[in-house]
Coordinates of C-alpha atoms in Angstrom, one line a residue:
Chain Y
M1 CA -41.3 90.1 94.3
L2 CA -43.2 93.3 94.8
L3 CA -40.2 95.3 93.6
R4 CA -39.9 93.2 90.5
A5 CA -43.6 93.6 89.6
A6 CA -43.5 97.3 90.1
W7 CA -40.4 97.6 88.2
R8 CA -41.7 95.6 85.3
R9 CA -44.8 97.9 85.2
A10 CA -42.5 100.9 85.1
A11 CA -40.4 99.3 82.4
V12 CA -43.5 99.0 80.2
A13 CA -44.5 102.6 80.9
V14 CA -41.0 103.8 80.0
T15 CA -41.0 102.1 76.7
A16 CA -44.5 103.4 76.0
A17 CA -43.3 107.0 76.5
T18 CA -42.6 108.8 73.3
G19 CA -40.1 111.5 72.8
P20 CA -37.5 112.3 75.4
K21 CA -37.6 109.8 78.2
A22 CA -39.4 110.9 81.3
A23 CA -37.0 112.0 84.0
A24 CA -39.6 111.1 86.6
P25 CA -40.5 107.4 86.8
T26 CA -43.9 106.0 87.4
R27 CA -44.8 105.0 90.9
G28 CA -41.6 106.6 92.3
L29 CA -39.4 103.5 92.2
R30 CA -36.5 104.3 90.0
L31 CA -35.3 102.3 87.0
R32 CA -31.5 102.2 86.9
V33 CA -31.0 101.8 83.2
R34 CA -27.5 102.8 82.3
D35 CA -28.0 103.4 78.6
R36 CA -31.3 105.2 78.1
A37 CA -31.4 105.1 74.3
P38 CA -32.2 101.5 73.4
Q39 CA -35.4 101.4 75.4
S40 CA -37.0 98.6 73.4
A41 CA -34.3 96.2 74.5
V42 CA -35.1 96.6 78.2
P43 CA -38.4 94.7 78.8
A44 CA -37.4 91.8 76.6
D45 CA -34.1 91.3 78.4
T46 CA -35.5 91.8 81.8
A47 CA -38.7 89.8 81.4
A48 CA -36.5 86.8 80.4
A49 CA -33.9 87.2 83.1
P50 CA -35.1 89.6 85.8
E51 CA -32.5 88.7 88.3
T52 CA -29.7 90.1 86.1
G53 CA -31.6 93.4 85.5
P54 CA -30.9 96.7 87.1
V55 CA -30.9 96.6 90.9
L56 CA -33.1 99.2 92.6
R57 CA -31.7 101.3 95.4
P58 CA -33.5 103.3 98.0
L59 CA -34.4 107.0 97.6
Y60 CA -32.0 109.2 99.5
M61 CA -33.6 111.3 102.2
D62 CA -30.8 111.5 104.7
V63 CA -28.8 114.6 103.7
Q64 CA -28.0 115.5 107.3
A65 CA -25.8 112.4 107.5
T66 CA -24.0 113.2 104.3
T67 CA -24.6 114.7 100.8
P68 CA -23.8 113.5 97.3
L69 CA -21.1 115.4 95.4
D70 CA -22.3 118.1 93.2
P71 CA -21.2 117.4 89.6
R72 CA -19.6 120.9 89.5
V73 CA -17.5 120.0 92.5
L74 CA -16.3 116.8 91.0
D75 CA -15.5 118.6 87.8
A76 CA -13.3 121.1 89.8
M77 CA -11.5 118.3 91.6
L78 CA -10.7 115.9 88.7
P79 CA -7.7 117.7 87.3
Y80 CA -6.1 117.6 90.7
L81 CA -6.7 113.9 91.0
V82 CA -5.3 113.2 87.5
N83 CA -2.8 115.6 86.1
Y84 CA -2.1 118.4 88.6
Y85 CA -1.0 116.1 91.4
G86 CA 1.7 118.3 92.9
N87 CA 2.2 118.8 96.6
P88 CA 1.1 122.4 97.4
H89 CA 4.0 122.9 99.8
S90 CA 6.7 122.1 97.1
R91 CA 8.2 125.5 96.4
T92 CA 10.6 124.5 93.6
H93 CA 8.6 123.5 90.6
A94 CA 5.4 124.1 88.6
Y95 CA 3.6 121.1 90.1
G96 CA 3.9 122.6 93.5
W97 CA 3.1 126.2 92.4
E98 CA -0.1 125.2 90.6
S99 CA -1.3 123.0 93.4
E100 CA -0.6 125.9 95.9
A101 CA -2.5 128.3 93.7
A102 CA -5.5 125.9 93.6
M103 CA -5.3 125.6 97.4
E104 CA -5.3 129.4 97.9
R105 CA -8.1 129.8 95.5
A106 CA -10.1 127.3 97.4
R107 CA -9.3 129.1 100.6
Q108 CA -10.7 132.3 99.1
Q109 CA -13.9 130.6 98.1
V110 CA -14.5 129.2 101.6
A111 CA -13.7 132.6 103.1
S112 CA -16.0 134.5 100.8
L113 CA -18.9 132.3 101.7
I114 CA -18.7 133.3 105.4
G115 CA -17.5 136.8 105.1
A116 CA -14.0 136.0 106.4
D117 CA -10.5 136.8 105.3
P118 CA -8.7 133.9 103.6
R119 CA -5.9 134.1 106.2
E120 CA -8.4 133.1 108.8
I121 CA -9.2 129.7 107.2
V122 CA -7.3 126.6 108.2
F123 CA -8.0 123.4 106.3
T124 CA -8.6 120.3 108.4
S125 CA -9.9 116.8 107.8
G126 CA -13.5 117.7 108.8
A127 CA -15.7 119.5 111.2
T128 CA -14.9 117.1 114.1
E129 CA -11.2 118.0 113.8
S130 CA -12.1 121.7 113.5
N131 CA -14.2 121.4 116.7
N132 CA -11.3 119.9 118.6
I133 CA -8.9 122.5 117.4
A134 CA -11.2 125.3 118.3
I135 CA -12.0 124.3 121.9
K136 CA -8.8 122.5 123.0
E137 CA -6.5 125.4 123.8
L138 CA -9.2 127.6 125.0
E139 CA -10.4 125.0 127.5
A140 CA -6.9 124.7 128.8
A141 CA -6.4 128.4 129.1
I142 CA -9.3 129.0 131.4
Q143 CA -8.8 132.0 133.6
P144 CA -11.4 133.3 136.0
D145 CA -12.8 135.6 133.5
T146 CA -12.2 133.8 130.2
S147 CA -14.4 131.1 128.8
L148 CA -15.8 129.9 125.6
V149 CA -19.3 129.5 124.2
S150 CA -19.8 126.8 121.7
V151 CA -23.1 126.5 119.9
M152 CA -24.3 124.6 116.8
T153 CA -25.6 126.9 114.1
V154 CA -28.2 124.5 112.8
N155 CA -29.0 121.3 114.7
N156 CA -28.5 118.2 112.7
E157 CA -31.3 116.3 114.3
I158 CA -34.2 118.7 114.4
G159 CA -33.1 121.5 112.2
V160 CA -33.4 124.3 114.7
K161 CA -31.5 127.5 114.0
Q162 CA -29.8 129.0 117.0
P163 CA -29.9 132.8 117.4
I164 CA -26.2 133.1 116.4
A165 CA -26.2 136.9 116.0
E166 CA -27.6 137.5 119.4
I167 CA -25.3 135.0 121.1
G168 CA -22.3 136.6 119.2
R169 CA -23.3 140.1 120.5
I170 CA -23.5 138.9 124.1
C171 CA -20.2 137.0 123.9
S172 CA -18.5 139.9 122.3
S173 CA -19.7 142.3 124.9
R174 CA -18.5 140.0 127.7
K175 CA -15.2 139.3 126.1
V176 CA -16.0 135.6 125.8
Y177 CA -14.9 133.5 122.8
F178 CA -17.7 132.3 120.6
H179 CA -17.3 129.1 118.6
T180 CA -20.0 127.6 116.4
D181 CA -20.2 124.3 114.6
A182 CA -21.7 125.4 111.3
A183 CA -21.4 122.1 109.5
Q184 CA -25.2 121.9 108.7
A185 CA -25.5 125.6 108.1
V186 CA -22.7 126.7 105.9
G187 CA -23.9 127.4 102.4
K188 CA -27.5 126.8 103.4
I189 CA -28.3 129.9 105.4
P190 CA -26.5 133.3 105.1
L191 CA -23.6 133.5 107.6
D192 CA -21.2 136.3 108.2
V193 CA -18.6 135.9 110.8
N194 CA -18.3 139.7 111.3
D195 CA -22.0 140.5 111.5
M196 CA -22.5 137.6 113.9
K197 CA -19.4 138.2 115.9
I198 CA -18.2 134.7 115.5
D199 CA -14.6 133.9 116.6
L200 CA -14.3 130.3 115.6
M201 CA -16.3 128.3 113.1
S202 CA -16.2 124.6 112.0
I203 CA -17.0 123.7 108.4
S204 CA -17.6 120.3 107.0
G205 CA -17.1 119.4 103.3
H206 CA -19.4 116.5 103.0
K207 CA -22.5 118.3 104.4
I208 CA -22.4 120.9 101.5
Y209 CA -22.1 118.6 98.5
G210 CA -18.4 118.5 98.7
P211 CA -16.0 115.6 99.3
K212 CA -15.7 113.6 102.5
G213 CA -12.5 113.9 104.5
V214 CA -12.1 117.6 104.4
G215 CA -13.2 120.6 106.4
A216 CA -12.0 123.9 107.6
V217 CA -11.9 125.9 110.8
Y218 CA -12.3 129.7 110.8
I219 CA -10.1 131.4 113.3
R220 CA -10.5 135.1 113.8
R221 CA -7.4 137.3 113.4
R222 CA -8.8 140.6 114.7
P223 CA -8.9 140.4 117.6
R224 CA -6.5 137.5 117.5
V225 CA -7.8 134.1 118.7
R226 CA -5.1 131.8 119.8
V227 CA -5.5 128.1 119.2
E228 CA -3.1 125.2 119.8
A229 CA -2.4 122.7 117.0
L230 CA -3.8 119.2 117.5
Q231 CA -1.3 117.6 115.2
S232 CA 2.3 118.8 114.9
G233 CA 4.8 118.2 112.1
G234 CA 5.9 120.3 109.2
G235 CA 4.2 123.5 110.2
Q236 CA 1.7 123.7 107.4
E237 CA -1.3 125.9 107.6
R238 CA 0.6 128.5 109.7
G239 CA 1.5 125.8 112.2
M240 CA -2.1 125.3 113.2
R241 CA -2.5 122.0 111.4
S242 CA 0.5 120.2 110.1
G243 CA 0.2 117.7 107.3
T244 CA 0.2 118.1 103.5
V245 CA -3.0 119.9 102.5
P246 CA -4.9 117.5 100.2
T247 CA -5.3 119.7 97.2
P248 CA -8.0 117.7 95.4
L249 CA -10.1 117.7 98.6
V250 CA -9.7 121.4 99.4
V251 CA -10.4 122.3 95.7
G252 CA -13.6 120.3 96.1
L253 CA -14.4 122.1 99.4
G254 CA -13.8 125.5 97.7
A255 CA -15.9 124.6 94.7
A256 CA -18.7 123.4 97.0
C257 CA -18.6 126.7 98.9
E258 CA -18.7 128.7 95.7
V259 CA -21.6 126.7 94.2
A260 CA -23.4 127.0 97.6
Q261 CA -23.0 130.8 97.5
Q262 CA -24.5 131.0 94.1
E263 CA -27.3 128.5 94.7
M264 CA -28.2 129.4 98.3
E265 CA -31.4 131.4 97.5
Y266 CA -32.7 129.0 94.8
D267 CA -32.0 125.9 97.0
H268 CA -33.6 127.5 100.1
K269 CA -36.8 128.4 98.2
R270 CA -37.1 125.0 96.6
I271 CA -36.3 123.1 99.8
S272 CA -38.8 125.2 101.8
K273 CA -41.5 124.4 99.2
L274 CA -40.7 120.6 99.3
A275 CA -40.6 120.6 103.1
E276 CA -44.0 122.4 103.3
R277 CA -45.4 119.8 100.9
L278 CA -44.0 116.9 102.9
I279 CA -45.2 118.1 106.3
Q280 CA -48.7 119.2 105.0
N281 CA -49.3 116.0 103.2
I282 CA -48.3 113.8 106.1
M283 CA -50.2 115.8 108.7
K284 CA -53.4 116.0 106.7
S285 CA -53.5 112.2 106.3
L286 CA -52.3 111.1 109.7
P287 CA -53.4 112.2 113.1
D288 CA -51.1 112.4 116.1
V289 CA -48.0 113.5 114.3
V290 CA -45.7 116.0 116.0
M291 CA -43.0 118.1 114.5
N292 CA -40.0 118.4 116.8
G293 CA -38.2 121.7 117.1
D294 CA -39.3 125.3 117.0
P295 CA -41.2 125.8 113.7
E296 CA -40.2 129.4 113.4
H297 CA -36.5 129.2 113.8
H298 CA -36.1 126.2 111.7
Y299 CA -34.0 125.2 108.7
P300 CA -36.6 123.6 106.3
G301 CA -34.4 120.9 105.0
C302 CA -34.2 118.9 108.2
I303 CA -37.6 117.7 109.4
N304 CA -38.0 115.6 112.5
L305 CA -41.4 114.1 113.0
S306 CA -42.7 112.0 115.8
F307 CA -45.5 109.5 115.0
A308 CA -47.4 108.7 118.2
Y309 CA -48.0 105.0 118.9
V310 CA -45.5 103.8 116.3
E311 CA -41.9 102.7 117.2
G312 CA -39.4 104.7 115.2
E313 CA -37.1 101.8 114.4
S314 CA -39.9 99.7 113.1
L315 CA -41.1 102.5 110.8
L316 CA -37.5 102.9 109.5
M317 CA -37.4 99.2 108.7
A318 CA -40.8 99.4 107.0
L319 CA -39.7 102.3 104.9
K320 CA -36.9 100.2 103.3
D321 CA -37.2 101.9 100.0
V322 CA -36.2 105.3 101.5
A323 CA -32.9 106.0 103.2
L324 CA -33.9 107.7 106.4
S325 CA -32.7 108.1 109.9
S326 CA -34.1 108.6 113.4
G327 CA -31.6 110.7 115.4
S328 CA -28.2 111.5 114.2
A329 CA -25.8 109.2 112.3
C330 CA -23.1 109.6 115.0
T331 CA -25.3 107.9 117.6
S332 CA -27.1 105.5 115.3
A333 CA -25.7 102.3 116.8
S334 CA -27.4 102.8 120.1
L335 CA -31.1 102.4 120.8
E336 CA -31.3 105.3 123.1
P337 CA -33.7 108.0 122.1
S338 CA -32.0 111.2 120.9
Y339 CA -30.5 113.4 123.6
V340 CA -31.7 116.4 121.6
L341 CA -35.3 115.4 121.7
R342 CA -35.0 114.6 125.4
A343 CA -33.4 118.0 125.9
I344 CA -36.3 119.8 124.3
G345 CA -38.7 118.1 126.6
T346 CA -40.2 115.5 124.3
D347 CA -42.1 112.7 126.0
E348 CA -40.2 109.4 126.2
D349 CA -42.6 107.6 123.9
L350 CA -42.7 110.3 121.3
A351 CA -38.9 110.5 121.4
H352 CA -38.8 106.8 120.4
S353 CA -41.0 107.4 117.5
S354 CA -39.1 110.1 115.7
I355 CA -37.9 110.1 112.1
R356 CA -35.7 112.6 110.4
F357 CA -36.5 113.5 106.8
G358 CA -33.7 115.3 105.0
I359 CA -34.4 117.4 101.9
G360 CA -31.5 118.7 99.9
R361 CA -30.5 120.3 96.6
F362 CA -31.0 117.1 94.6
T363 CA -34.3 115.9 96.2
T364 CA -37.2 115.8 93.7
E365 CA -40.9 116.3 94.2
E366 CA -41.4 112.7 93.2
E367 CA -39.1 111.5 95.9
V368 CA -41.0 113.5 98.5
D369 CA -44.4 112.3 97.2
Y370 CA -43.2 108.7 97.3
T371 CA -41.8 109.1 100.8
V372 CA -45.0 110.7 102.0
E373 CA -47.2 107.9 100.5
K374 CA -45.1 105.1 101.9
C375 CA -44.8 106.8 105.3
I376 CA -48.6 107.2 105.6
Q377 CA -49.2 103.7 104.4
H378 CA -46.8 102.1 106.9
V379 CA -47.8 104.3 109.9
K380 CA -51.4 103.3 109.4
R381 CA -50.4 99.6 109.1
L382 CA -48.2 99.8 112.2
R383 CA -50.9 101.6 114.2
E384 CA -53.4 98.9 113.2
M385 CA -51.1 96.4 114.9
S386 CA -50.5 98.5 118.0
P387 CA -52.5 97.7 121.1
L388 CA -51.8 101.2 122.4
W389 CA -53.4 102.7 119.3
E390 CA -56.4 100.4 119.9
M391 CA -56.8 101.7 123.4
V392 CA -56.5 105.3 122.3
Q393 CA -59.2 104.7 119.7
D394 CA -61.5 103.3 122.5
G395 CA -61.0 106.6 124.3
I396 CA -58.6 105.4 127.0
D397 CA -56.2 107.9 128.3
L398 CA -52.8 106.2 128.2
K399 CA -51.4 108.3 131.0
S400 CA -54.0 106.9 133.4
I401 CA -53.0 103.3 132.9
K402 CA -51.3 101.5 135.7
W403 CA -48.9 99.1 134.1
T404 CA -48.5 96.1 136.4
Q405 CA -45.7 93.6 136.8
H406 CA -46.5 89.9 136.3
Chain R
M1 CA -17.8 138.8 68.9
A2 CA -21.4 140.1 68.5
A3 CA -23.7 139.6 71.4
S4 CA -25.6 136.2 71.4
S5 CA -28.8 136.3 69.5
R6 CA -32.0 134.8 70.7
A7 CA -31.6 131.9 68.4
Q8 CA -28.1 131.1 69.8
V9 CA -29.4 131.3 73.3
L10 CA -32.3 129.0 72.5
D11 CA -29.9 126.6 70.8
L12 CA -27.7 126.6 73.9
Y13 CA -30.7 125.9 76.1
R14 CA -31.8 122.9 74.0
T15 CA -28.3 121.5 73.9
M16 CA -27.9 121.8 77.6
L17 CA -31.2 120.0 78.2
R18 CA -30.3 117.3 75.8
E19 CA -26.9 116.7 77.4
S20 CA -28.4 116.8 80.9
K21 CA -30.8 114.0 80.1
R22 CA -27.8 111.7 79.5
F23 CA -26.8 111.7 83.2
S24 CA -27.2 108.1 84.4
A25 CA -27.8 109.1 88.0
Y26 CA -31.4 110.0 88.6
N27 CA -30.7 112.9 91.1
Y28 CA -28.2 114.6 88.9
R29 CA -30.3 114.2 85.8
T30 CA -33.4 115.7 87.4
Y31 CA -31.4 118.5 89.1
A32 CA -29.6 119.5 85.9
V33 CA -32.8 119.6 83.8
R34 CA -34.7 121.5 86.5
R35 CA -31.9 124.0 87.2
I36 CA -31.3 124.8 83.5
R37 CA -35.0 125.4 82.9
D38 CA -35.4 127.6 85.9
A39 CA -32.2 129.5 85.2
F40 CA -33.1 130.3 81.6
R41 CA -36.6 131.2 82.6
E42 CA -35.4 133.5 85.4
N43 CA -33.2 135.4 83.0
K44 CA -35.5 135.5 80.0
N45 CA -36.2 139.3 80.4
V46 CA -32.5 140.4 80.6
K47 CA -32.0 143.1 78.0
D48 CA -28.4 144.3 78.6
P49 CA -26.2 142.7 76.0
V50 CA -23.1 142.6 78.2
E51 CA -25.1 140.8 80.9
I52 CA -26.5 138.4 78.4
Q53 CA -23.1 137.6 77.2
T54 CA -21.8 136.9 80.7
L55 CA -24.8 134.6 81.4
V56 CA -24.2 132.8 78.0
N57 CA -20.5 132.3 78.8
K58 CA -21.4 130.9 82.2
A59 CA -23.9 128.6 80.6
K60 CA -21.3 127.4 78.1
R61 CA -18.9 126.6 80.9
D62 CA -21.7 124.6 82.7
L63 CA -22.4 122.8 79.5
G64 CA -18.8 121.7 79.4
I65 CA -19.1 120.5 83.0
I66 CA -22.2 118.5 82.1
R67 CA -20.6 116.9 79.0
R68 CA -17.5 115.9 81.0
Q69 CA -19.4 114.5 83.9
V70 CA -21.8 112.6 81.7
A71 CA -18.9 111.0 79.9
E72 CA -17.0 110.3 83.1
Q73 CA -19.9 108.6 84.8
G74 CA -21.1 106.9 81.7
T75 CA -17.8 105.2 80.7
A76 CA -17.0 104.0 84.2
A77 CA -20.4 102.4 84.6
G78 CA -19.9 100.7 81.2
R79 CA -16.5 99.4 82.2
K80 CA -17.9 97.8 85.4
S81 CA -20.9 96.1 83.9
G82 CA -19.0 94.4 81.1
S83 CA -20.5 93.9 77.7
R84 CA -24.2 94.3 78.4
S85 CA -25.1 97.9 78.2
Q86 CA -28.6 97.6 79.6
S87 CA -27.9 95.7 82.8
L88 CA -25.8 96.9 85.6
G89 CA -23.7 94.0 87.0
K90 CA -23.8 95.6 90.5
P91 CA -26.0 98.1 92.2
C92 CA -25.9 101.3 90.4
T93 CA -23.8 103.8 92.4
T94 CA -23.6 107.5 91.8
W95 CA -19.9 107.3 91.5
P96 CA -18.3 104.4 89.7

């Protein structure tokens, strides 16, 4: 009911606008009107039969879970889904040759983003498979003086950047293999496997505006790092990962990496500004908000905030117009507070009230403003209903309360 | 071919913006418009004709991408919703 009213208001505003239609809607709720030209038809139609009008969808603020495809990526992939459908391992005809050429071009694009040699890139089905390949054999080959360090480059829950270059230097000097899961970092912060002395790196397609179902693992050649194949078969990818390489998907991954390389600085600047805006606006309107994670070594696009005296899940439910998450998607089914927050020493009650805001390449200022406005509104409302909040307002120290059993 | 003139560059700019506004997905539409404006603004003081031509060529390629993607997403959405062009029979998705 509320949605329909707001949308009708917006519809009137849109028709009233002269000249090119406003890309930004009023009140932040978007109108999904497919054909933008016949604006005059919209209110008449929808006023008469609102239930068959455009359906509103939530704003997307969960880029750590997955990202939309960049149009440039889809454009690169389409020919290989439609006309150039050859198997890249077919050696005897043009379909195979052109598919193989595309695969190798994509390999070069991925390698160039991280400063690697193309021969060091193996395509996989995603960062999870890459992680498994990277640590399996090394775990099995443990000798007294060999081991492996595996670290996430950028944490997906709180956005903290690990000191990769320092860790790389230490590992290299102690002759210890260094693997990093760079799924959230590739294409967003500058990475160079040689400068940072990385031996193994996992890359995920769908975290960098590429397709789902594809990833890559970087395996250093000099000095050689030996890994064992997880899946055996026809010996593709130098025997390290058998199975036909999915040309359309890897072309998409390559295109995503190339676009990321070109857009990294622009995106980083924009995302930092939007993140600053989100955090400042929330914190100046709401007391008792804590940002989780080291503010200095932090990737701006992943903001994890704890709102004291408000339960995280209830806030997520309240913010139904915005797609958000508390904790990572991989553990979303459980109600346990995030292990990451527990590990950084967050209080139990604050860990339960954390929300993760994801800002990406396609996030707009209007989306951020809308999210901030709704967040402030609902936190205030939930706090009004909270007896804990009431006690805090009366000056009671919650830590001093003795909760009794009945 | 002679280097692109100021008029040609401006024409390209306007065409790109016009095409970008036809994206049916909100996030793509706003991104394309914003990125085009910022990119042209950033390079407005470039003087070297070779560099200008390189940038113009890249912009023309991007214009091709925008046109193809707008058409691709537009027609698929039209196919799904049937005859009525204004209403979407089902929730609007980024990819049809």
